[in-house]
Amino acid sequence: MTVLVLILTVVVAVLAVLVAGLLRAYGTVLRRLHELDAGAPRAGAREFRLDATSRPVAAPEPRAEWAAAHDVAGVSVAGEIVSTRLVGVEHDTVLAFLSTGCASCEVFWRELADPSTLRLPDGTRLLVVTQGPELESSGWLADLVPPGLDVLMSTEAWRDYEVPGSPHIVYVDGRTGRVRGEGTGQSWHQVAELLARSTGDAAFLTGGPSIAKPGRDAEQEAAVDRELMAAGILPGDPRLYGA
Amino acid sequence: MSTLTGHGLTVALPAKWEGRIYLRDTAPASRFAHVAGRGHPGERAHPVLHVANFPLPPGRGDFGTGAVERMSHAHVFASLFEYDGEEAGRALFGARGLPVLHLRDFATNALQRRLAGQLGVQRFFTVDGRPFCLYAVLGSSRNGAALVGELRSVLATLRIEAR
């Protein structure tokens, strides 16, 4: 009997140690989660501070975050020598950088061959740009490109826009002469959805006149941001939350 | 300012102006050519230059079909169409040098196809043995003088090489 009591005591002691270990680990996890959720900083972590001498924060230029756009010059599939304007014009341009050799471009070529899939806001131009004739197969292109689709061959444009690979889509704001968005997609349809969402213009899906929520909302938001930053109020500032 | 050069033609394009130079299509017709821009069997290919202060679409006719329909009142378009060298001695091409256009030269009845509000002009001439037709269209007479002035300044930069 005494032996049995001793064994049970040892088992209970071991279990108590295990439970204590588990509780400690659980406590560590909770503390880390609390820190991640804007809780107290870890020991040694540098706290974000504003300079107490309060140097004025220069207001960023409007849309300074956008890269400068470039006009595109090149040669069409039919051999036409072309100079187009994207900068300082009334219209916006969607540049689709595609190639004949990339498998993921095939969906785009297929979709672009069907005019019914191409819907853009009125006044927005679609320009498909491949690399120049020295790097691209003109013969293949002639087979791929449907009449009516504006396709230019221009290695210079790929360089200007620092195209990382194809397919790559760049949306250029003609009035500001700046890139307003860029990235890739799996299909033209997907790109159109992204453009519609990011610009707030459903005409990227429906075609026709712009269905805005136009850039006005974004412009107003950017203007408010600039004013706040000029006043030294940065993201996370307690004054933003009525403190 | 950008410069467009090809087939013995060079033109400097100021801000907002686009340009395209192509060889007129010869038979068999390319599927990229506008139906109004297809040549006939045996025709020798000569260049056509289009300039405009609005986006030029692909597959236009030689005298702007497909583009002029998109013009607003603030737009201007011009086509420089080269004819075969054999035409150079004919009376139609007797004028020497690129013509200087004025607003008074433009008229609605000079359009290839009448479109509401538009005005056109057509001039035939020869430069260094190369016979040309210059055809220009204004979106409207509103601001016409300014638009013609803009077009004139673009055409003033045009250089035509001798064959």
Coordinates of N, CA, C and O in Angstrom, one line a residue, chain B:
Chain B
M1 N 9.2 66.6 -77.4 CA 9.3 66.5 -78.9 C 9.9 65.1 -79.3 O 10.9 64.7 -78.7
S2 N 9.2 64.4 -80.2 CA 9.8 63.1 -80.6 C 9.9 63.2 -82.2 O 9.2 63.9 -82.8
T3 N 10.8 62.4 -82.7 CA 11.0 62.4 -84.1 C 10.6 61.1 -84.7 O 10.9 60.0 -84.2
L4 N 9.8 61.1 -85.8 CA 9.4 59.9 -86.5 C 10.1 59.9 -87.9 O 10.0 60.9 -88.6
T5 N 10.7 58.8 -88.2 CA 11.5 58.8 -89.4 C 11.2 57.4 -90.1 O 11.2 56.4 -89.4
G6 N 11.1 57.5 -91.4 CA 10.9 56.2 -92.2 C 10.6 56.5 -93.6 O 9.9 57.5 -93.9
H7 N 11.1 55.7 -94.5 CA 10.8 55.7 -95.9 C 11.1 57.1 -96.5 O 10.3 57.6 -97.3
G8 N 12.1 57.8 -96.0 CA 12.5 59.0 -96.6 C 11.7 60.2 -96.1 O 11.7 61.3 -96.6
L9 N 11.0 60.0 -95.0 CA 10.2 61.1 -94.4 C 10.6 61.2 -93.0 O 10.8 60.2 -92.3
T10 N 10.7 62.4 -92.5 CA 11.0 62.7 -91.1 C 10.2 63.9 -90.6 O 10.1 64.9 -91.3
V11 N 9.6 63.7 -89.4 CA 8.8 64.7 -88.9 C 9.0 64.8 -87.4 O 9.1 63.7 -86.7
A12 N 9.0 66.0 -86.8 CA 9.2 66.2 -85.4 C 7.8 66.4 -84.8 O 7.0 67.2 -85.3
L13 N 7.4 65.6 -83.8 CA 6.1 65.7 -83.2 C 6.1 66.3 -81.8 O 6.8 65.8 -80.9
P14 N 5.4 67.4 -81.7 CA 5.4 68.1 -80.3 C 4.5 67.3 -79.4 O 3.9 66.3 -79.7
A15 N 4.4 67.8 -78.1 CA 3.6 67.1 -77.1 C 2.2 66.9 -77.6 O 1.6 67.7 -78.4
K16 N 1.7 65.8 -77.3 CA 0.3 65.3 -77.6 C 0.1 64.8 -79.1 O -0.9 64.3 -79.4
W17 N 1.1 65.1 -79.9 CA 1.0 64.6 -81.3 C 1.6 63.2 -81.5 O 2.6 62.9 -81.0
E18 N 0.9 62.4 -82.3 CA 1.3 61.1 -82.6 C 1.6 61.0 -84.1 O 1.1 61.9 -84.9
G19 N 2.3 60.0 -84.5 CA 2.5 59.8 -85.9 C 2.7 58.4 -86.3 O 3.2 57.6 -85.5
R20 N 2.4 58.1 -87.5 CA 2.6 56.7 -88.0 C 3.0 56.8 -89.5 O 2.4 57.5 -90.3
I21 N 4.0 56.0 -89.9 CA 4.4 55.9 -91.3 C 4.3 54.5 -91.7 O 4.9 53.6 -91.0
Y22 N 3.7 54.3 -92.8 CA 3.6 52.9 -93.3 C 3.7 52.9 -94.8 O 3.5 53.9 -95.5
L23 N 4.0 51.7 -95.3 CA 4.0 51.6 -96.8 C 2.6 51.1 -97.2 O 2.1 50.2 -96.6
R24 N 2.1 51.8 -98.2 CA 0.8 51.4 -98.6 C 0.7 50.0 -99.0 O 1.6 49.4 -99.6
D25 N -0.3 49.3 -98.5 CA -0.5 47.9 -98.7 C -0.5 47.5 -100.2 O -1.1 48.3 -101.0
T26 N 0.1 46.5 -100.6 CA 0.1 46.0 -102.0 C -0.6 44.6 -102.0 O -0.5 43.9 -101.0
A27 N -1.1 44.3 -103.1 CA -1.8 43.0 -103.2 C -0.8 41.8 -103.1 O 0.3 42.0 -103.6
P28 N -1.1 40.7 -102.4 CA -2.4 40.4 -101.8 C -2.5 41.2 -100.5 O -1.5 41.4 -99.8
A29 N -3.6 41.7 -100.2 CA -3.8 42.6 -99.1 C -3.5 42.0 -97.8 O -3.8 40.8 -97.5
S30 N -2.8 42.7 -96.9 CA -2.6 42.3 -95.6 C -3.9 42.4 -94.8 O -4.7 43.3 -95.0
R31 N -4.1 41.5 -93.9 CA -5.3 41.5 -93.1 C -5.3 42.7 -92.1 O -6.3 43.0 -91.5
F32 N -4.1 43.3 -91.9 CA -4.0 44.5 -91.0 C -4.5 45.8 -91.7 O -4.7 46.8 -91.0
A33 N -4.5 45.8 -93.0 CA -4.8 47.0 -93.7 C -6.3 47.3 -93.7 O -7.1 46.4 -93.8
H34 N -6.6 48.6 -93.6 CA -8.0 49.0 -93.7 C -8.4 48.8 -95.1 O -7.6 48.9 -96.0
V35 N -9.7 48.5 -95.3 CA -10.2 48.2 -96.6 C -10.0 49.4 -97.5 O -9.8 49.3 -98.7
A36 N -9.9 50.6 -96.9 CA -9.7 51.9 -97.7 C -8.2 52.1 -97.9 O -7.8 53.1 -98.4
G37 N -7.4 51.2 -97.4 CA -5.9 51.4 -97.6 C -5.3 50.2 -98.3 O -4.0 50.0 -98.2
R38 N -6.0 49.5 -99.1 CA -5.5 48.3 -99.8 C -5.1 48.7 -101.2 O -5.9 49.4 -101.9
G39 N -4.0 48.2 -101.6 CA -3.5 48.6 -103.0 C -4.1 47.6 -104.0 O -4.9 46.7 -103.7
H40 N -3.6 47.8 -105.2 CA -4.1 47.0 -106.3 C -2.9 46.2 -106.9 O -1.8 46.6 -106.7
P41 N -3.2 45.1 -107.6 CA -2.1 44.3 -108.1 C -1.2 45.1 -109.0 O -1.6 45.9 -109.8
G42 N 0.1 44.9 -108.8 CA 1.1 45.6 -109.6 C 1.5 47.0 -109.0 O 2.4 47.7 -109.6
E43 N 0.8 47.4 -108.0 CA 1.1 48.8 -107.5 C 2.4 48.7 -106.7 O 2.7 47.8 -106.0
R44 N 3.2 49.8 -106.9 CA 4.4 49.9 -106.2 C 4.1 50.6 -104.8 O 3.4 51.5 -104.8
A45 N 4.7 50.0 -103.8 CA 4.4 50.5 -102.4 C 5.1 51.8 -102.2 O 6.3 51.9 -102.4
H46 N 4.3 52.8 -101.7 CA 4.9 54.1 -101.4 C 4.4 54.4 -99.9 O 3.4 53.9 -99.5
P47 N 5.2 55.3 -99.3 CA 4.8 55.6 -97.9 C 3.6 56.5 -97.7 O 3.3 57.4 -98.6
V48 N 3.0 56.4 -96.6 CA 1.9 57.3 -96.2 C 2.3 57.7 -94.7 O 2.6 56.8 -93.9
L49 N 2.2 59.0 -94.5 CA 2.5 59.5 -93.1 C 1.2 60.0 -92.5 O 0.5 60.8 -93.2
H50 N 0.8 59.6 -91.3 CA -0.3 60.2 -90.6 C 0.2 60.9 -89.4 O 1.0 60.3 -88.6
V51 N -0.3 62.1 -89.1 CA 0.0 62.8 -87.8 C -1.3 63.3 -87.3 O -2.2 63.6 -88.0
A52 N -1.4 63.3 -86.0 CA -2.6 63.8 -85.3 C -2.4 64.2 -83.9 O -1.4 63.7 -83.3
N53 N -3.2 65.0 -83.3 CA -3.1 65.4 -81.9 C -4.1 64.6 -81.1 O -4.5 65.1 -80.0
F54 N -4.3 63.4 -81.5 CA -5.2 62.4 -80.7 C -4.7 61.0 -81.0 O -3.9 60.8 -82.0
P55 N -5.1 60.0 -80.3 CA -4.6 58.7 -80.5 C -5.0 58.1 -81.8 O -6.2 58.0 -82.1
L56 N -4.0 57.7 -82.7 CA -4.3 57.2 -84.0 C -4.5 55.6 -83.8 O -3.7 54.9 -83.3
P57 N -5.7 55.2 -84.2 CA -5.9 53.7 -84.1 C -5.2 52.9 -85.2 O -4.8 53.5 -86.2
P58 N -5.0 51.7 -85.0 CA -4.4 50.8 -86.0 C -5.4 50.6 -87.2 O -6.6 50.8 -87.0
G59 N -4.9 50.2 -88.3 CA -5.7 49.9 -89.5 C -6.6 51.0 -90.0 O -7.8 50.8 -90.3
R60 N -6.0 52.2 -90.2 CA -6.7 53.3 -90.7 C -6.7 53.3 -92.3 O -5.8 52.7 -92.9
G61 N -7.6 53.9 -92.9 CA -7.5 54.1 -94.3 C -6.5 55.2 -94.7 O -6.0 55.9 -93.8
D62 N -6.1 55.2 -95.9 CA -5.0 56.1 -96.3 C -5.3 57.6 -96.0 O -4.4 58.4 -95.7
F63 N -6.6 57.9 -96.1 CA -6.9 59.3 -95.8 C -7.7 59.5 -94.5 O -8.5 60.3 -94.3
G64 N -7.4 58.6 -93.6 CA -7.8 58.7 -92.2 C -9.1 58.0 -91.8 O -9.5 58.2 -90.7
T65 N -9.7 57.3 -92.7 CA -10.9 56.5 -92.3 C -10.5 55.7 -91.1 O -9.5 55.0 -91.1
G66 N -11.4 55.7 -90.2 CA -11.1 54.9 -88.9 C -10.6 55.8 -87.9 O -10.6 55.4 -86.7
A67 N -10.0 56.9 -88.3 CA -9.4 57.8 -87.3 C -10.2 59.1 -87.2 O -10.5 59.6 -86.1
V68 N -10.7 59.6 -88.3 CA -11.4 60.9 -88.3 C -12.7 60.8 -87.6 O -13.2 61.8 -87.0
E69 N -13.3 59.6 -87.6 CA -14.6 59.4 -86.9 C -14.4 59.6 -85.4 O -15.4 59.8 -84.7
R70 N -13.2 59.5 -84.9 CA -12.9 59.6 -83.4 C -12.6 61.0 -83.0 O -12.3 61.3 -81.9
M71 N -12.5 61.9 -84.0 CA -12.0 63.3 -83.7 C -13.1 64.1 -82.9 O -14.3 64.0 -83.2
S72 N -12.6 64.9 -82.0 CA -13.4 65.9 -81.3 C -13.2 67.2 -81.9 O -12.3 67.3 -82.8
H73 N -13.8 68.2 -81.4 CA -13.7 69.6 -82.0 C -12.2 70.1 -81.8 O -11.8 71.0 -82.5
A74 N -11.5 69.5 -80.9 CA -10.1 70.0 -80.6 C -9.0 69.2 -81.3 O -7.9 69.4 -81.0
H75 N -9.5 68.4 -82.3 CA -8.5 67.5 -82.9 C -8.2 67.9 -84.4 O -9.0 68.5 -85.0
V76 N -7.0 67.5 -84.8 CA -6.6 67.8 -86.2 C -5.8 66.5 -86.6 O -5.1 65.9 -85.9
F77 N -6.0 66.2 -87.9 CA -5.4 65.0 -88.5 C -4.8 65.4 -89.9 O -5.4 66.3 -90.6
A78 N -3.7 64.8 -90.2 CA -3.2 65.0 -91.6 C -2.6 63.8 -92.1 O -2.0 63.0 -91.4
S79 N -2.8 63.6 -93.4 CA -2.2 62.4 -94.1 C -1.3 63.0 -95.3 O -1.8 63.8 -96.0
L80 N -0.1 62.5 -95.3 CA 0.8 62.8 -96.4 C 0.9 61.5 -97.3 O 1.5 60.5 -96.8
F81 N 0.4 61.5 -98.4 CA 0.3 60.3 -99.3 C 1.2 60.5 -100.5 O 1.0 61.4 -101.3
E82 N 2.1 59.6 -100.6 CA 3.0 59.7 -101.8 C 2.5 58.8 -103.0 O 2.1 57.7 -102.8
Y83 N 2.5 59.5 -104.1 CA 2.1 58.8 -105.4 C 3.4 58.3 -106.1 O 4.5 58.6 -105.7
D84 N 3.1 57.5 -107.1 CA 4.2 57.0 -107.9 C 5.0 58.1 -108.6 O 4.4 59.1 -109.0
G85 N 6.3 57.9 -108.7 CA 7.2 58.9 -109.3 C 6.8 59.3 -110.7 O 7.1 60.4 -111.1
E86 N 6.1 58.4 -111.4 CA 5.7 58.7 -112.8 C 4.7 59.9 -112.8 O 4.5 60.5 -113.8
E87 N 4.0 60.1 -111.7 CA 3.0 61.2 -111.6 C 3.7 62.5 -111.4 O 3.0 63.6 -111.6
A88 N 5.0 62.6 -111.2 CA 5.6 63.8 -110.8 C 5.5 64.9 -111.9 O 5.4 66.1 -111.6
G89 N 5.5 64.5 -113.1 CA 5.5 65.5 -114.2 C 4.1 66.0 -114.5 O 3.9 66.9 -115.3
R90 N 3.1 65.4 -114.0 CA 1.7 65.8 -114.3 C 1.3 67.1 -113.7 O 1.7 67.5 -112.7
A91 N 0.3 67.7 -114.4 CA -0.1 69.1 -113.9 C -0.7 69.1 -112.5 O -0.4 70.0 -111.8
L92 N -1.4 68.0 -112.1 CA -1.9 67.9 -110.8 C -0.9 68.1 -109.7 O -1.1 68.7 -108.7
F93 N 0.3 67.6 -110.0 CA 1.4 67.7 -109.0 C 2.4 68.9 -109.3 O 3.5 68.9 -108.9
G94 N 1.9 69.8 -110.1 CA 2.8 70.9 -110.6 C 3.3 71.8 -109.5 O 4.4 72.4 -109.6
A95 N 2.6 71.9 -108.4 CA 3.1 72.8 -107.3 C 4.3 72.2 -106.7 O 4.5 71.0 -106.5
R96 N 5.3 73.1 -106.4 CA 6.6 72.7 -105.8 C 6.6 73.0 -104.4 O 6.3 74.1 -103.9
G97 N 7.1 72.0 -103.6 CA 7.3 72.3 -102.2 C 6.0 72.0 -101.4 O 4.9 72.1 -101.9
L98 N 6.2 71.8 -100.1 CA 5.1 71.5 -99.2 C 4.2 72.8 -99.0 O 4.7 73.9 -98.8
P99 N 2.9 72.7 -99.2 CA 2.0 73.8 -99.1 C 1.9 74.3 -97.7 O 2.0 73.5 -96.8
V100 N 1.7 75.6 -97.5 CA 1.5 76.2 -96.2 C -0.1 76.3 -96.1 O -0.7 77.0 -96.9
L101 N -0.6 75.7 -95.1 CA -2.1 75.7 -94.9 C -2.6 76.9 -94.1 O -1.9 77.3 -93.1
H102 N -3.8 77.4 -94.5 CA -4.5 78.4 -93.7 C -5.9 78.0 -93.4 O -6.4 77.1 -94.1
L103 N -6.5 78.6 -92.4 CA -7.8 78.2 -92.0 C -8.8 78.4 -93.2 O -9.7 77.6 -93.4
R104 N -8.6 79.4 -94.0 CA -9.5 79.7 -95.1 C -9.5 78.6 -96.2 O -10.3 78.5 -97.0
D105 N -8.4 77.7 -96.2 CA -8.3 76.7 -97.2 C -9.2 75.5 -96.8 O -9.5 74.7 -97.7
F106 N -9.7 75.4 -95.6 CA -10.4 74.3 -95.2 C -11.9 74.5 -95.5 O -12.5 75.6 -95.3
A107 N -12.6 73.4 -95.9 CA -14.0 73.5 -96.2 C -14.7 72.1 -96.0 O -14.0 71.1 -96.0
T108 N -15.9 72.2 -95.8 CA -16.7 70.9 -95.5 C -16.7 70.1 -96.8 O -16.8 68.9 -96.7
N109 N -16.7 70.7 -98.0 CA -16.9 69.9 -99.2 C -15.5 69.4 -99.7 O -15.4 68.9 -100.8
A110 N -14.5 69.6 -98.9 CA -13.2 69.1 -99.3 C -12.9 67.8 -98.5 O -11.8 67.2 -98.6
L111 N -13.8 67.4 -97.7 CA -13.6 66.1 -97.0 C -13.8 64.9 -97.8 O -14.6 64.9 -98.8
Q112 N -13.0 63.9 -97.5 CA -13.2 62.6 -98.3 C -14.6 62.1 -98.0 O -15.3 61.5 -98.9
R113 N -15.0 62.2 -96.7 CA -16.4 61.8 -96.3 C -16.9 62.9 -95.3 O -16.2 63.1 -94.4
R114 N -18.0 63.4 -95.6 CA -18.5 64.5 -94.7 C -18.9 63.9 -93.3 O -19.6 63.0 -93.2
L115 N -18.3 64.6 -92.3 CA -18.7 64.3 -90.9 C -19.0 65.6 -90.3 O -18.4 66.6 -90.5
A116 N -20.1 65.5 -89.5 CA -20.6 66.8 -88.9 C -19.5 67.6 -88.2 O -18.8 67.1 -87.4
G117 N -19.5 68.9 -88.6 CA -18.6 69.8 -88.0 C -17.2 69.8 -88.5 O -16.4 70.8 -88.3
Q118 N -16.8 68.8 -89.3 CA -15.4 68.7 -89.7 C -15.2 69.5 -91.0 O -16.1 69.7 -91.8
L119 N -13.9 69.9 -91.2 CA -13.5 70.7 -92.3 C -12.2 70.0 -92.9 O -11.4 69.5 -92.1
G120 N -12.1 70.0 -94.2 CA -10.9 69.4 -94.8 C -10.2 70.2 -95.8 O -10.8 71.2 -96.3
V121 N -9.0 69.8 -96.2 CA -8.3 70.4 -97.3 C -7.4 69.4 -98.0 O -7.0 68.4 -97.3
Q122 N -7.2 69.5 -99.3 CA -6.4 68.6 -100.0 C -5.5 69.4 -101.0 O -6.0 70.2 -101.7
R123 N -4.2 69.1 -100.9 CA -3.3 69.8 -101.8 C -2.3 68.8 -102.4 O -1.8 67.9 -101.8
F124 N -2.1 68.9 -103.7 CA -1.2 68.1 -104.5 C 0.1 68.9 -104.8 O 0.0 70.0 -105.1
F125 N 1.3 68.2 -104.7 CA 2.5 68.9 -104.9 C 3.6 67.9 -105.1 O 3.5 66.7 -104.9
T126 N 4.8 68.4 -105.4 CA 6.0 67.6 -105.7 C 7.2 68.2 -104.9 O 7.4 69.4 -104.8
V127 N 7.9 67.3 -104.3 CA 9.2 67.7 -103.6 C 10.3 66.7 -104.1 O 10.1 65.5 -103.9
D128 N 11.3 67.3 -104.7 CA 12.4 66.5 -105.1 C 12.0 65.3 -106.0 O 12.5 64.2 -105.8
G129 N 11.1 65.5 -106.8 CA 10.6 64.4 -107.7 C 9.7 63.4 -107.1 O 9.3 62.5 -107.7
R130 N 9.3 63.7 -105.9 CA 8.3 62.8 -105.2 C 7.0 63.5 -105.2 O 6.8 64.5 -104.5
P131 N 6.0 62.9 -105.9 CA 4.6 63.6 -105.9 C 3.8 63.2 -104.6 O 3.8 62.0 -104.3
F132 N 3.2 64.1 -104.0 CA 2.4 63.9 -102.8 C 1.0 64.5 -102.8 O 0.8 65.5 -103.6
C133 N 0.2 64.0 -102.0 CA -1.1 64.7 -101.6 C -1.0 64.9 -100.1 O -0.7 64.0 -99.3
L134 N -1.3 66.1 -99.7 CA -1.5 66.4 -98.3 C -3.0 66.6 -98.0 O -3.6 67.5 -98.7
Y135 N -3.5 65.8 -97.2 CA -4.9 65.9 -96.8 C -5.0 66.1 -95.3 O -4.4 65.4 -94.5
A136 N -5.7 67.2 -94.9 CA -5.9 67.5 -93.5 C -7.3 67.7 -93.1 O -8.1 68.2 -93.9
V137 N -7.6 67.4 -91.9 CA -9.0 67.5 -91.4 C -8.9 68.2 -90.0 O -8.1 67.9 -89.1
L138 N -9.8 69.1 -89.9 CA -10.0 69.8 -88.6 C -11.3 69.2 -87.9 O -12.3 69.0 -88.6
G139 N -11.2 69.1 -86.6 CA -12.4 68.6 -85.9 C -13.6 69.5 -86.0 O -14.7 69.1 -86.0
S140 N -13.3 70.8 -86.0 CA -14.3 71.8 -86.1 C -13.7 73.1 -86.4 O -12.5 73.3 -86.3
S141 N -14.5 74.1 -86.8 CA -14.0 75.4 -87.1 C -13.7 76.2 -85.8 O -13.0 77.2 -85.7
R142 N -14.3 75.7 -84.7 CA -14.0 76.3 -83.3 C -12.5 76.1 -83.0 O -12.0 75.0 -83.2
N143 N -11.9 77.1 -82.7 CA -10.4 77.1 -82.5 C -9.7 76.7 -83.7 O -8.5 76.2 -83.7
G144 N -10.3 76.8 -84.9 CA -9.7 76.4 -86.1 C -8.4 77.0 -86.4 O -7.4 76.3 -86.8
A145 N -8.3 78.3 -86.2 CA -7.0 79.0 -86.4 C -5.9 78.4 -85.6 O -4.8 78.2 -86.1
A146 N -6.2 78.2 -84.3 CA -5.1 77.6 -83.5 C -4.8 76.2 -83.9 O -3.6 75.8 -83.9
L147 N -5.8 75.4 -84.3 CA -5.5 74.1 -84.8 C -4.6 74.1 -86.0 O -3.7 73.3 -86.2
V148 N -5.0 74.9 -87.0 CA -4.2 75.0 -88.2 C -2.8 75.5 -87.9 O -1.8 75.0 -88.5
G149 N -2.7 76.4 -87.0 CA -1.3 76.9 -86.6 C -0.5 75.7 -86.1 O 0.7 75.6 -86.4
E150 N -1.2 74.9 -85.2 CA -0.5 73.7 -84.7 C 0.0 72.8 -85.8 O 1.1 72.3 -85.8
L151 N -0.9 72.5 -86.7 CA -0.6 71.6 -87.8 C 0.5 72.2 -88.6 O 1.4 71.4 -89.0
R152 N 0.4 73.5 -88.9 CA 1.4 74.1 -89.7 C 2.8 74.0 -89.1 O 3.8 73.7 -89.7
S153 N 2.9 74.1 -87.8 CA 4.2 74.0 -87.1 C 4.7 72.6 -87.1 O 5.9 72.4 -87.2
V154 N 3.8 71.6 -87.1 CA 4.3 70.2 -87.3 C 4.8 70.0 -88.7 O 5.9 69.4 -88.9
L155 N 4.0 70.4 -89.7 CA 4.4 70.2 -91.1 C 5.7 71.0 -91.4 O 6.4 70.6 -92.3
A156 N 5.9 72.1 -90.7 CA 7.2 72.8 -91.0 C 8.4 72.0 -90.6 O 9.5 72.3 -91.1
T157 N 8.3 71.0 -89.8 CA 9.4 70.2 -89.4 C 9.6 69.0 -90.4 O 10.6 68.3 -90.3
L158 N 8.7 68.8 -91.3 CA 8.7 67.7 -92.2 C 9.9 67.8 -93.2 O 10.1 68.8 -93.8
R159 N 10.6 66.7 -93.3 CA 11.8 66.6 -94.2 C 11.5 65.5 -95.2 O 11.2 64.3 -94.7
I160 N 11.6 65.8 -96.5 CA 11.4 64.7 -97.5 C 12.7 64.5 -98.2 O 13.2 65.5 -98.8
E161 N 13.2 63.3 -98.2 CA 14.5 63.0 -98.9 C 14.2 62.8 -100.3 O 13.1 62.2 -100.7
A162 N 15.1 63.2 -101.2 CA 15.0 62.9 -102.6 C 15.2 61.4 -102.8 O 15.9 60.7 -102.1
R163 N 14.5 60.8 -103.8 CA 14.6 59.4 -104.1 C 16.0 59.2 -104.8 O 16.3 59.9 -105.7

